[in-house]
PDB file of C-alpha atoms in Angstrom:
ATOM      1  CA  MET A  30     -77.198 -43.352 -64.963  1.00 50.00           C
ATOM      2  CA  LYS A  31     -78.837 -41.965 -61.850  1.00 42.00           C
ATOM      3  CA  LYS A  32     -77.714 -45.072 -59.936  1.00 44.00           C
ATOM      4  CA  ILE A  33     -74.093 -44.564 -60.983  1.00 44.00           C
ATOM      5  CA  ILE A  34     -74.169 -40.919 -59.808  1.00 45.00           C
ATOM      6  CA  ALA A  35     -75.762 -41.936 -56.528  1.00 44.00           C
ATOM      7  CA  ILE A  36     -73.159 -44.641 -55.897  1.00 44.00           C
ATOM      8  CA  SER A  37     -70.347 -42.208 -56.679  1.00 46.00           C
ATOM      9  CA  ALA A  38     -71.757 -39.666 -54.247  1.00 46.00           C
ATOM     10  CA  VAL A  39     -72.117 -42.251 -51.504  1.00 44.00           C
ATOM     11  CA  THR A  40     -68.571 -43.496 -52.112  1.00 46.00           C
ATOM     12  CA  THR A  41     -67.211 -39.947 -51.908  1.00 49.00           C
ATOM     13  CA  ILE A  42     -69.071 -39.324 -48.663  1.00 46.00           C
ATOM     14  CA  LEU A  43     -67.826 -42.604 -47.183  1.00 44.00           C
ATOM     15  CA  LEU A  44     -64.225 -41.917 -48.221  1.00 44.00           C
ATOM     16  CA  SER A  45     -64.451 -38.417 -46.815  1.00 49.00           C
ATOM     17  CA  ALA A  46     -65.823 -39.759 -43.579  1.00 47.00           C
ATOM     18  CA  CYS A  47     -63.145 -42.420 -43.356  1.00 48.00           C
ATOM     19  CA  GLY A  48     -60.442 -39.883 -44.159  1.00 47.00           C
ATOM     20  CA  ASN A  49     -61.589 -37.546 -41.403  1.00 49.00           C
ATOM     21  CA  GLN A  50     -61.708 -40.382 -38.897  1.00 50.00           C
ATOM     22  CA  ASN A  51     -58.156 -41.454 -39.787  1.00 53.00           C
ATOM     23  CA  LEU A  52     -56.799 -37.894 -39.549  1.00 49.00           C
ATOM     24  CA  LEU A  53     -58.315 -37.142 -36.137  1.00 52.00           C
ATOM     25  CA  PRO A  54     -56.043 -39.460 -34.090  1.00 58.00           C
ATOM     26  CA  LEU A  55     -52.989 -38.162 -35.978  1.00 53.00           C
ATOM     27  CA  GLU A  56     -53.922 -34.589 -35.147  1.00 57.00           C
ATOM     28  CA  GLU A  57     -54.367 -35.548 -31.478  1.00 58.00           C
ATOM     29  CA  LYS A  58     -50.992 -37.315 -31.459  1.00 56.00           C
ATOM     30  CA  SER A  59     -49.370 -34.312 -33.089  1.00 59.00           C
ATOM     31  CA  THR A  60     -50.879 -32.047 -30.428  1.00 63.00           C
ATOM     32  CA  ASP A  61     -49.647 -34.377 -27.652  1.00 62.00           C
ATOM     33  CA  LEU A  62     -46.133 -34.401 -29.102  1.00 59.00           C
ATOM     34  CA  SER A  63     -46.164 -30.642 -29.417  1.00 64.00           C
ATOM     35  CA  ASP A  64     -47.258 -30.300 -25.781  1.00 63.00           C
ATOM     36  CA  LYS A  65     -44.612 -32.761 -24.625  1.00 59.00           C
ATOM     37  CA  ASN A  66     -41.966 -30.984 -26.672  1.00 60.00           C
ATOM     38  CA  HIS A  67     -42.990 -27.705 -25.050  1.00 60.00           C
ATOM     39  CA  GLU A  68     -42.799 -29.310 -21.604  1.00 64.00           C
ATOM     40  CA  ILE A  69     -39.337 -30.702 -22.360  1.00 65.00           C
ATOM     41  CA  LYS A  70     -38.174 -27.274 -23.512  1.00 64.00           C
ATOM     42  CA  LEU A  71     -39.498 -25.755 -20.295  1.00 65.00           C
ATOM     43  CA  GLU A  72     -37.782 -28.428 -18.208  1.00 62.00           C
ATOM     44  CA  ASN A  73     -34.525 -27.886 -20.089  1.00 65.00           C
ATOM     45  CA  GLN A  74     -34.784 -24.157 -19.502  1.00 70.00           C
ATOM     46  CA  GLU A  75     -35.435 -24.731 -15.809  1.00 67.00           C
ATOM     47  CA  LEU A  76     -32.412 -27.031 -15.638  1.00 60.00           C
ATOM     48  CA  LYS A  77     -30.277 -24.414 -17.375  1.00 64.00           C
ATOM     49  CA  ASN A  78     -31.531 -21.773 -14.956  1.00 69.00           C
ATOM     50  CA  ASP A  79     -30.763 -24.040 -11.991  1.00 58.00           C
ATOM     51  CA  ILE A  80     -27.276 -24.781 -13.339  1.00 67.00           C
ATOM     52  CA  ASN A  81     -26.594 -21.071 -13.930  1.00 65.00           C
ATOM     53  CA  LYS A  82     -27.881 -20.261 -10.466  1.00 64.00           C
ATOM     54  CA  LYS A  83     -25.678 -22.917  -8.856  1.00 64.00           C
ATOM     55  CA  GLU A  84     -22.658 -21.793 -10.881  1.00 66.00           C
ATOM     56  CA  LYS A  85     -23.209 -18.226  -9.683  1.00 65.00           C
ATOM     57  CA  GLN A  86     -23.583 -19.444  -6.104  1.00 65.00           C
ATOM     58  CA  LEU A  87     -20.373 -21.485  -6.402  1.00 63.00           C
ATOM     59  CA  LYS A  88     -18.529 -18.531  -7.906  1.00 66.00           C
ATOM     60  CA  SER A  89     -19.844 -16.317  -5.137  1.00 63.00           C
ATOM     61  CA  LEU A  90     -18.732 -18.849  -2.509  1.00 63.00           C
ATOM     62  CA  ASN A  91     -15.254 -19.023  -4.060  1.00 62.00           C
ATOM     63  CA  ILE A  92     -15.027 -15.230  -4.058  1.00 69.00           C
ATOM     64  CA  ASP A  93     -16.213 -15.139  -0.440  1.00 62.00           C
ATOM     65  CA  LYS A  94     -13.612 -17.760   0.513  1.00 62.00           C
ATOM     66  CA  LYS A  95     -10.842 -15.817  -1.224  1.00 69.00           C
ATOM     67  CA  ASN A  96     -11.994 -12.614   0.454  1.00 75.00           C
ATOM     68  CA  THR A  97     -12.174 -14.370   3.824  1.00 75.00           C
ATOM     69  CA  ASP A  98      -8.695 -15.873   3.388  1.00 73.00           C
ATOM     70  CA  GLN A  99      -7.289 -12.494   2.353  1.00 75.00           C
ATOM     71  CA  ALA A 100      -9.026 -10.808   5.283  1.00 79.00           C
ATOM     72  CA  LYS A 101      -7.485 -13.341   7.685  1.00 79.00           C
ATOM     73  CA  LYS A 102      -4.062 -12.815   6.127  1.00 78.00           C
ATOM     74  CA  ASN A 103      -4.422  -9.033   6.362  1.00 82.00           C
ATOM     75  CA  GLN A 104      -5.467  -9.365   9.985  1.00 84.00           C
ATOM     76  CA  LYS A 105      -2.390 -11.459  10.791  1.00 82.00           C
ATOM     77  CA  ILE A 106      -0.107  -9.006   8.989  1.00 86.00           C
ATOM     78  CA  SER A 107      -1.712  -6.134  10.864  1.00 87.00           C
ATOM     79  CA  GLY A 108      -1.236  -8.035  14.138  1.00 86.00           C
ATOM     80  CA  TYR A 109       2.454  -8.527  13.412  1.00 89.00           C
ATOM     81  CA  LEU A 110       2.974  -4.877  12.485  1.00 89.00           C
ATOM     82  CA  ASP A 111       1.259  -3.853  15.724  1.00 91.00           C
ATOM     83  CA  ALA A 112       3.529  -6.207  17.693  1.00 90.00           C
ATOM     84  CA  SER A 113       6.694  -4.903  16.043  1.00 91.00           C
ATOM     85  CA  SER A 114       5.570  -1.306  16.544  1.00 92.00           C
ATOM     86  CA  GLU A 115       4.886  -2.023  20.219  1.00 94.00           C
ATOM     87  CA  TYR A 116       8.357  -3.553  20.595  1.00 94.00           C
ATOM     88  CA  TYR A 117       9.971  -0.476  19.027  1.00 93.00           C
ATOM     89  CA  ASN A 118       8.037   1.748  21.428  1.00 94.00           C
ATOM     90  CA  GLU A 119       9.118  -0.293  24.438  1.00 95.00           C
ATOM     91  CA  VAL A 120      12.747  -0.266  23.304  1.00 94.00           C
ATOM     92  CA  THR A 121      12.588   3.507  22.869  1.00 93.00           C
ATOM     93  CA  ASN A 122      11.250   3.918  26.421  1.00 94.00           C
ATOM     94  CA  ILE A 123      13.846   1.517  27.856  1.00 95.00           C
ATOM     95  CA  ILE A 124      16.711   3.428  26.248  1.00 94.00           C
ATOM     96  CA  LYS A 125      15.226   6.733  27.437  1.00 94.00           C
ATOM     97  CA  ASP A 126      15.163   5.267  30.955  1.00 95.00           C
ATOM     98  CA  TYR A 127      18.814   4.323  30.595  1.00 95.00           C
ATOM     99  CA  ASN A 128      19.724   7.823  29.388  1.00 95.00           C
ATOM    100  CA  ARG A 129      18.379   9.175  32.691  1.00 95.00           C
ATOM    101  CA  ILE A 130      21.053   7.256  34.611  1.00 96.00           C
ATOM    102  CA  ASP A 131      23.820   7.367  31.997  1.00 95.00           C
ATOM    103  CA  GLN A 132      25.771  10.135  33.735  1.00 95.00           C
ATOM    104  CA  GLU A 133      25.710   8.186  36.998  1.00 95.00           C
ATOM    105  CA  VAL A 134      26.885   5.064  35.157  1.00 95.00           C
ATOM    106  CA  ILE A 135      29.832   6.997  33.703  1.00 94.00           C
ATOM    107  CA  LYS A 136      30.897   8.017  37.231  1.00 93.00           C
ATOM    108  CA  ASN A 137      31.353   4.287  37.873  1.00 90.00           C
ATOM    109  CA  LYS A 138      30.792   4.428  41.637  1.00 90.00           C
ATOM    110  CA  LYS A 139      29.107   1.025  41.897  1.00 89.00           C
ATOM    111  CA  ASP A 140      26.032   2.660  43.414  1.00 93.00           C
ATOM    112  CA  LYS A 141      23.494   0.069  44.591  1.00 94.00           C
ATOM    113  CA  ASP A 142      20.541   2.054  43.241  1.00 95.00           C
ATOM    114  CA  ILE A 143      22.141   2.300  39.774  1.00 95.00           C
ATOM    115  CA  VAL A 144      22.882  -1.454  39.783  1.00 95.00           C
ATOM    116  CA  GLU A 145      19.216  -2.153  40.559  1.00 96.00           C
ATOM    117  CA  ARG A 146      18.002   0.202  37.836  1.00 96.00           C
ATOM    118  CA  LEU A 147      20.276  -1.491  35.293  1.00 96.00           C
ATOM    119  CA  ASP A 148      18.825  -4.855  36.369  1.00 96.00           C
ATOM    120  CA  VAL A 149      15.305  -3.490  35.851  1.00 97.00           C
ATOM    121  CA  LEU A 150      16.167  -2.210  32.363  1.00 96.00           C
ATOM    122  CA  ILE A 151      17.504  -5.621  31.357  1.00 97.00           C
ATOM    123  CA  GLU A 152      14.374  -7.336  32.716  1.00 97.00           C
ATOM    124  CA  ASP A 153      12.123  -4.830  30.958  1.00 97.00           C
ATOM    125  CA  HIS A 154      13.836  -5.580  27.668  1.00 97.00           C
ATOM    126  CA  LYS A 155      13.441  -9.337  28.199  1.00 97.00           C
ATOM    127  CA  SER A 156       9.724  -8.778  28.817  1.00 96.00           C
ATOM    128  CA  ALA A 157       9.473  -6.731  25.612  1.00 96.00           C
ATOM    129  CA  ILE A 158      11.119  -9.576  23.675  1.00 96.00           C
ATOM    130  CA  ASP A 159       8.742 -12.133  25.218  1.00 96.00           C
ATOM    131  CA  SER A 160       5.697 -10.009  24.348  1.00 94.00           C
ATOM    132  CA  TYR A 161       6.905  -9.667  20.773  1.00 94.00           C
ATOM    133  CA  LYS A 162       7.508 -13.412  20.405  1.00 92.00           C
ATOM    134  CA  MET A 163       4.106 -14.295  21.866  1.00 90.00           C
ATOM    135  CA  THR A 164       2.286 -12.401  19.121  1.00 85.00           C
ATOM    136  CA  LEU A 165       4.367 -13.820  16.269  1.00 84.00           C
ATOM    137  CA  ASP A 166       2.695 -15.905  13.574  1.00 83.00           C
ATOM    138  CA  LYS A 167       5.651 -17.740  12.053  1.00 84.00           C
ATOM    139  CA  GLU A 168       3.620 -18.985   9.085  1.00 85.00           C
ATOM    140  CA  ILE A 169       2.615 -15.499   7.941  1.00 84.00           C
ATOM    141  CA  ILE A 170       6.223 -14.284   8.344  1.00 88.00           C
ATOM    142  CA  LYS A 171       7.524 -17.168   6.222  1.00 87.00           C
ATOM    143  CA  LYS A 172       5.105 -16.271   3.417  1.00 86.00           C
ATOM    144  CA  ASP A 173       5.858 -12.534   3.378  1.00 88.00           C
ATOM    145  CA  GLU A 174       9.373 -11.416   2.425  1.00 91.00           C
ATOM    146  CA  GLN A 175       8.932  -7.924   3.860  1.00 91.00           C
ATOM    147  CA  LEU A 176       7.790  -9.237   7.241  1.00 91.00           C
ATOM    148  CA  LYS A 177      10.560 -11.841   7.205  1.00 91.00           C
ATOM    149  CA  ALA A 178      13.159  -9.091   6.686  1.00 92.00           C
ATOM    150  CA  GLN A 179      11.643  -6.951   9.427  1.00 92.00           C
ATOM    151  CA  ASP A 180      11.583  -9.847  11.889  1.00 93.00           C
ATOM    152  CA  LYS A 181      15.250 -10.503  11.108  1.00 93.00           C
ATOM    153  CA  ASP A 182      16.066  -6.830  11.826  1.00 93.00           C
ATOM    154  CA  ILE A 183      14.182  -6.972  15.123  1.00 94.00           C
ATOM    155  CA  GLN A 184      15.994 -10.120  16.234  1.00 94.00           C
ATOM    156  CA  LYS A 185      19.321  -8.439  15.433  1.00 94.00           C
ATOM    157  CA  LEU A 186      18.228  -5.368  17.398  1.00 95.00           C
ATOM    158  CA  GLN A 187      17.255  -7.526  20.375  1.00 95.00           C
ATOM    159  CA  GLN A 188      20.676  -9.178  20.401  1.00 96.00           C
ATOM    160  CA  ASP A 189      22.492  -5.835  20.123  1.00 95.00           C
ATOM    161  CA  ILE A 190      20.518  -4.300  22.987  1.00 96.00           C
ATOM    162  CA  ASN A 191      21.129  -7.343  25.184  1.00 96.00           C
ATOM    163  CA  LYS A 192      24.863  -7.182  24.494  1.00 96.00           C
ATOM    164  CA  ALA A 193      24.961  -3.434  25.176  1.00 96.00           C
ATOM    165  CA  PHE A 194      23.137  -3.639  28.511  1.00 97.00           C
ATOM    166  CA  MET A 195      25.064  -6.709  29.658  1.00 97.00           C
ATOM    167  CA  SER A 196      28.337  -4.938  28.866  1.00 97.00           C
ATOM    168  CA  ILE A 197      27.261  -1.815  30.780  1.00 96.00           C
ATOM    169  CA  GLN A 198      25.960  -3.853  33.718  1.00 96.00           C
ATOM    170  CA  THR A 199      29.081  -6.032  33.942  1.00 95.00           C
ATOM    171  CA  GLY A 200      31.366  -2.998  33.590  1.00 96.00           C
ATOM    172  CA  TYR A 201      29.503  -1.061  36.281  1.00 95.00           C
ATOM    173  CA  LYS A 202      29.423  -3.930  38.768  1.00 94.00           C
ATOM    174  CA  LYS A 203      33.122  -4.656  38.252  1.00 94.00           C
ATOM    175  CA  GLU A 204      34.042  -0.968  37.877  1.00 92.00           C
ATOM    176  CA  LYS A 205      35.490  -1.522  34.420  1.00 94.00           C
ATOM    177  CA  LYS A 206      35.214   1.683  32.415  1.00 94.00           C
ATOM    178  CA  GLU A 207      36.129  -0.004  29.134  1.00 96.00           C
ATOM    179  CA  GLU A 208      33.178  -2.408  29.427  1.00 96.00           C
ATOM    180  CA  ILE A 209      30.838   0.444  30.287  1.00 96.00           C
ATOM    181  CA  GLN A 210      32.035   2.517  27.337  1.00 96.00           C
ATOM    182  CA  LYS A 211      31.744  -0.461  24.988  1.00 96.00           C
ATOM    183  CA  GLY A 212      28.089  -0.945  25.972  1.00 96.00           C
ATOM    184  CA  ARG A 213      27.318   2.767  25.718  1.00 95.00           C
ATOM    185  CA  GLU A 214      28.755   2.929  22.192  1.00 95.00           C
ATOM    186  CA  MET A 215      26.668  -0.073  21.164  1.00 94.00           C
ATOM    187  CA  LEU A 216      23.527   1.703  22.395  1.00 91.00           C
ATOM    188  CA  MET A 217      24.435   4.917  20.578  1.00 90.00           C
ATOM    189  CA  ASN A 218      25.009   3.037  17.317  1.00 90.00           C
ATOM    190  CA  LEU A 219      21.729   1.124  17.387  1.00 85.00           C
ATOM    191  CA  GLN A 220      19.676   1.376  14.227  1.00 66.00           C
ATOM    192  CA  ILE A 221      16.038   0.432  13.849  1.00 60.00           C
ATOM    193  CA  LYS A 222      14.745  -0.417  10.407  1.00 52.00           C
ATOM    194  CA  THR A 223      10.969  -0.104  10.269  1.00 45.00           C
ATOM    195  CA  GLU A 224       8.549  -1.688   7.809  1.00 43.00           C
ATOM    196  CA  LYS A 225       8.964   1.429   5.665  1.00 44.00           C
ATOM    197  CA  ASP A 226      12.737   0.938   5.658  1.00 44.00           C
ATOM    198  CA  LYS A 227      13.352   4.102   7.647  1.00 43.00           C
ATOM    199  CA  GLN A 228      16.253   4.064  10.070  1.00 42.00           C
ATOM    200  CA  THR A 229      16.384   5.637  13.490  1.00 45.00           C
ATOM    201  CA  ASN A 230      19.610   6.122  15.394  1.00 47.00           C
ATOM    202  CA  TYR A 231      19.522   6.359  19.194  1.00 45.00           C
TER     203      TYR A 231
END
């Protein structure tokens, strides 16, 4: 009986020992898998962070590009408005210069000094037109209806002023009062439409 008990005890101890030995590698493997799983999660999180960071950078770059493009467009629009304003100012001064000799023109005496001053006024207006054209950005005008309309008004104004001065000059040189009067009336009826759609009569 004692032998049977002893054998049973030994068997239990051996089984327990064997069981512990078999479980140990499994526990180690489980720990390794857990560590690897944790590492993978960390890597995935880092990847997500990198992706989010790059998406934000891309979005920021797109916003910067849009802002830069808009800034360039605004600058071109501002440049055009400055050019048109400068042309209006020059036209105003040219017509004021004409008004100083208008009474002499009406006398129609074919005075050499008056002829020369009329020539200068015509040349000054041509220079004003050239300066205006040099600063034009045709692409920005095509894309903006308001600027397109204003440019059309300015071109019409340029033609009307040219016709008026040429009529006055021709009439004065040939002593034709009708031609002079025709040009004077054209100058008096000039209208300038600004970007704010205000009209100015000279």
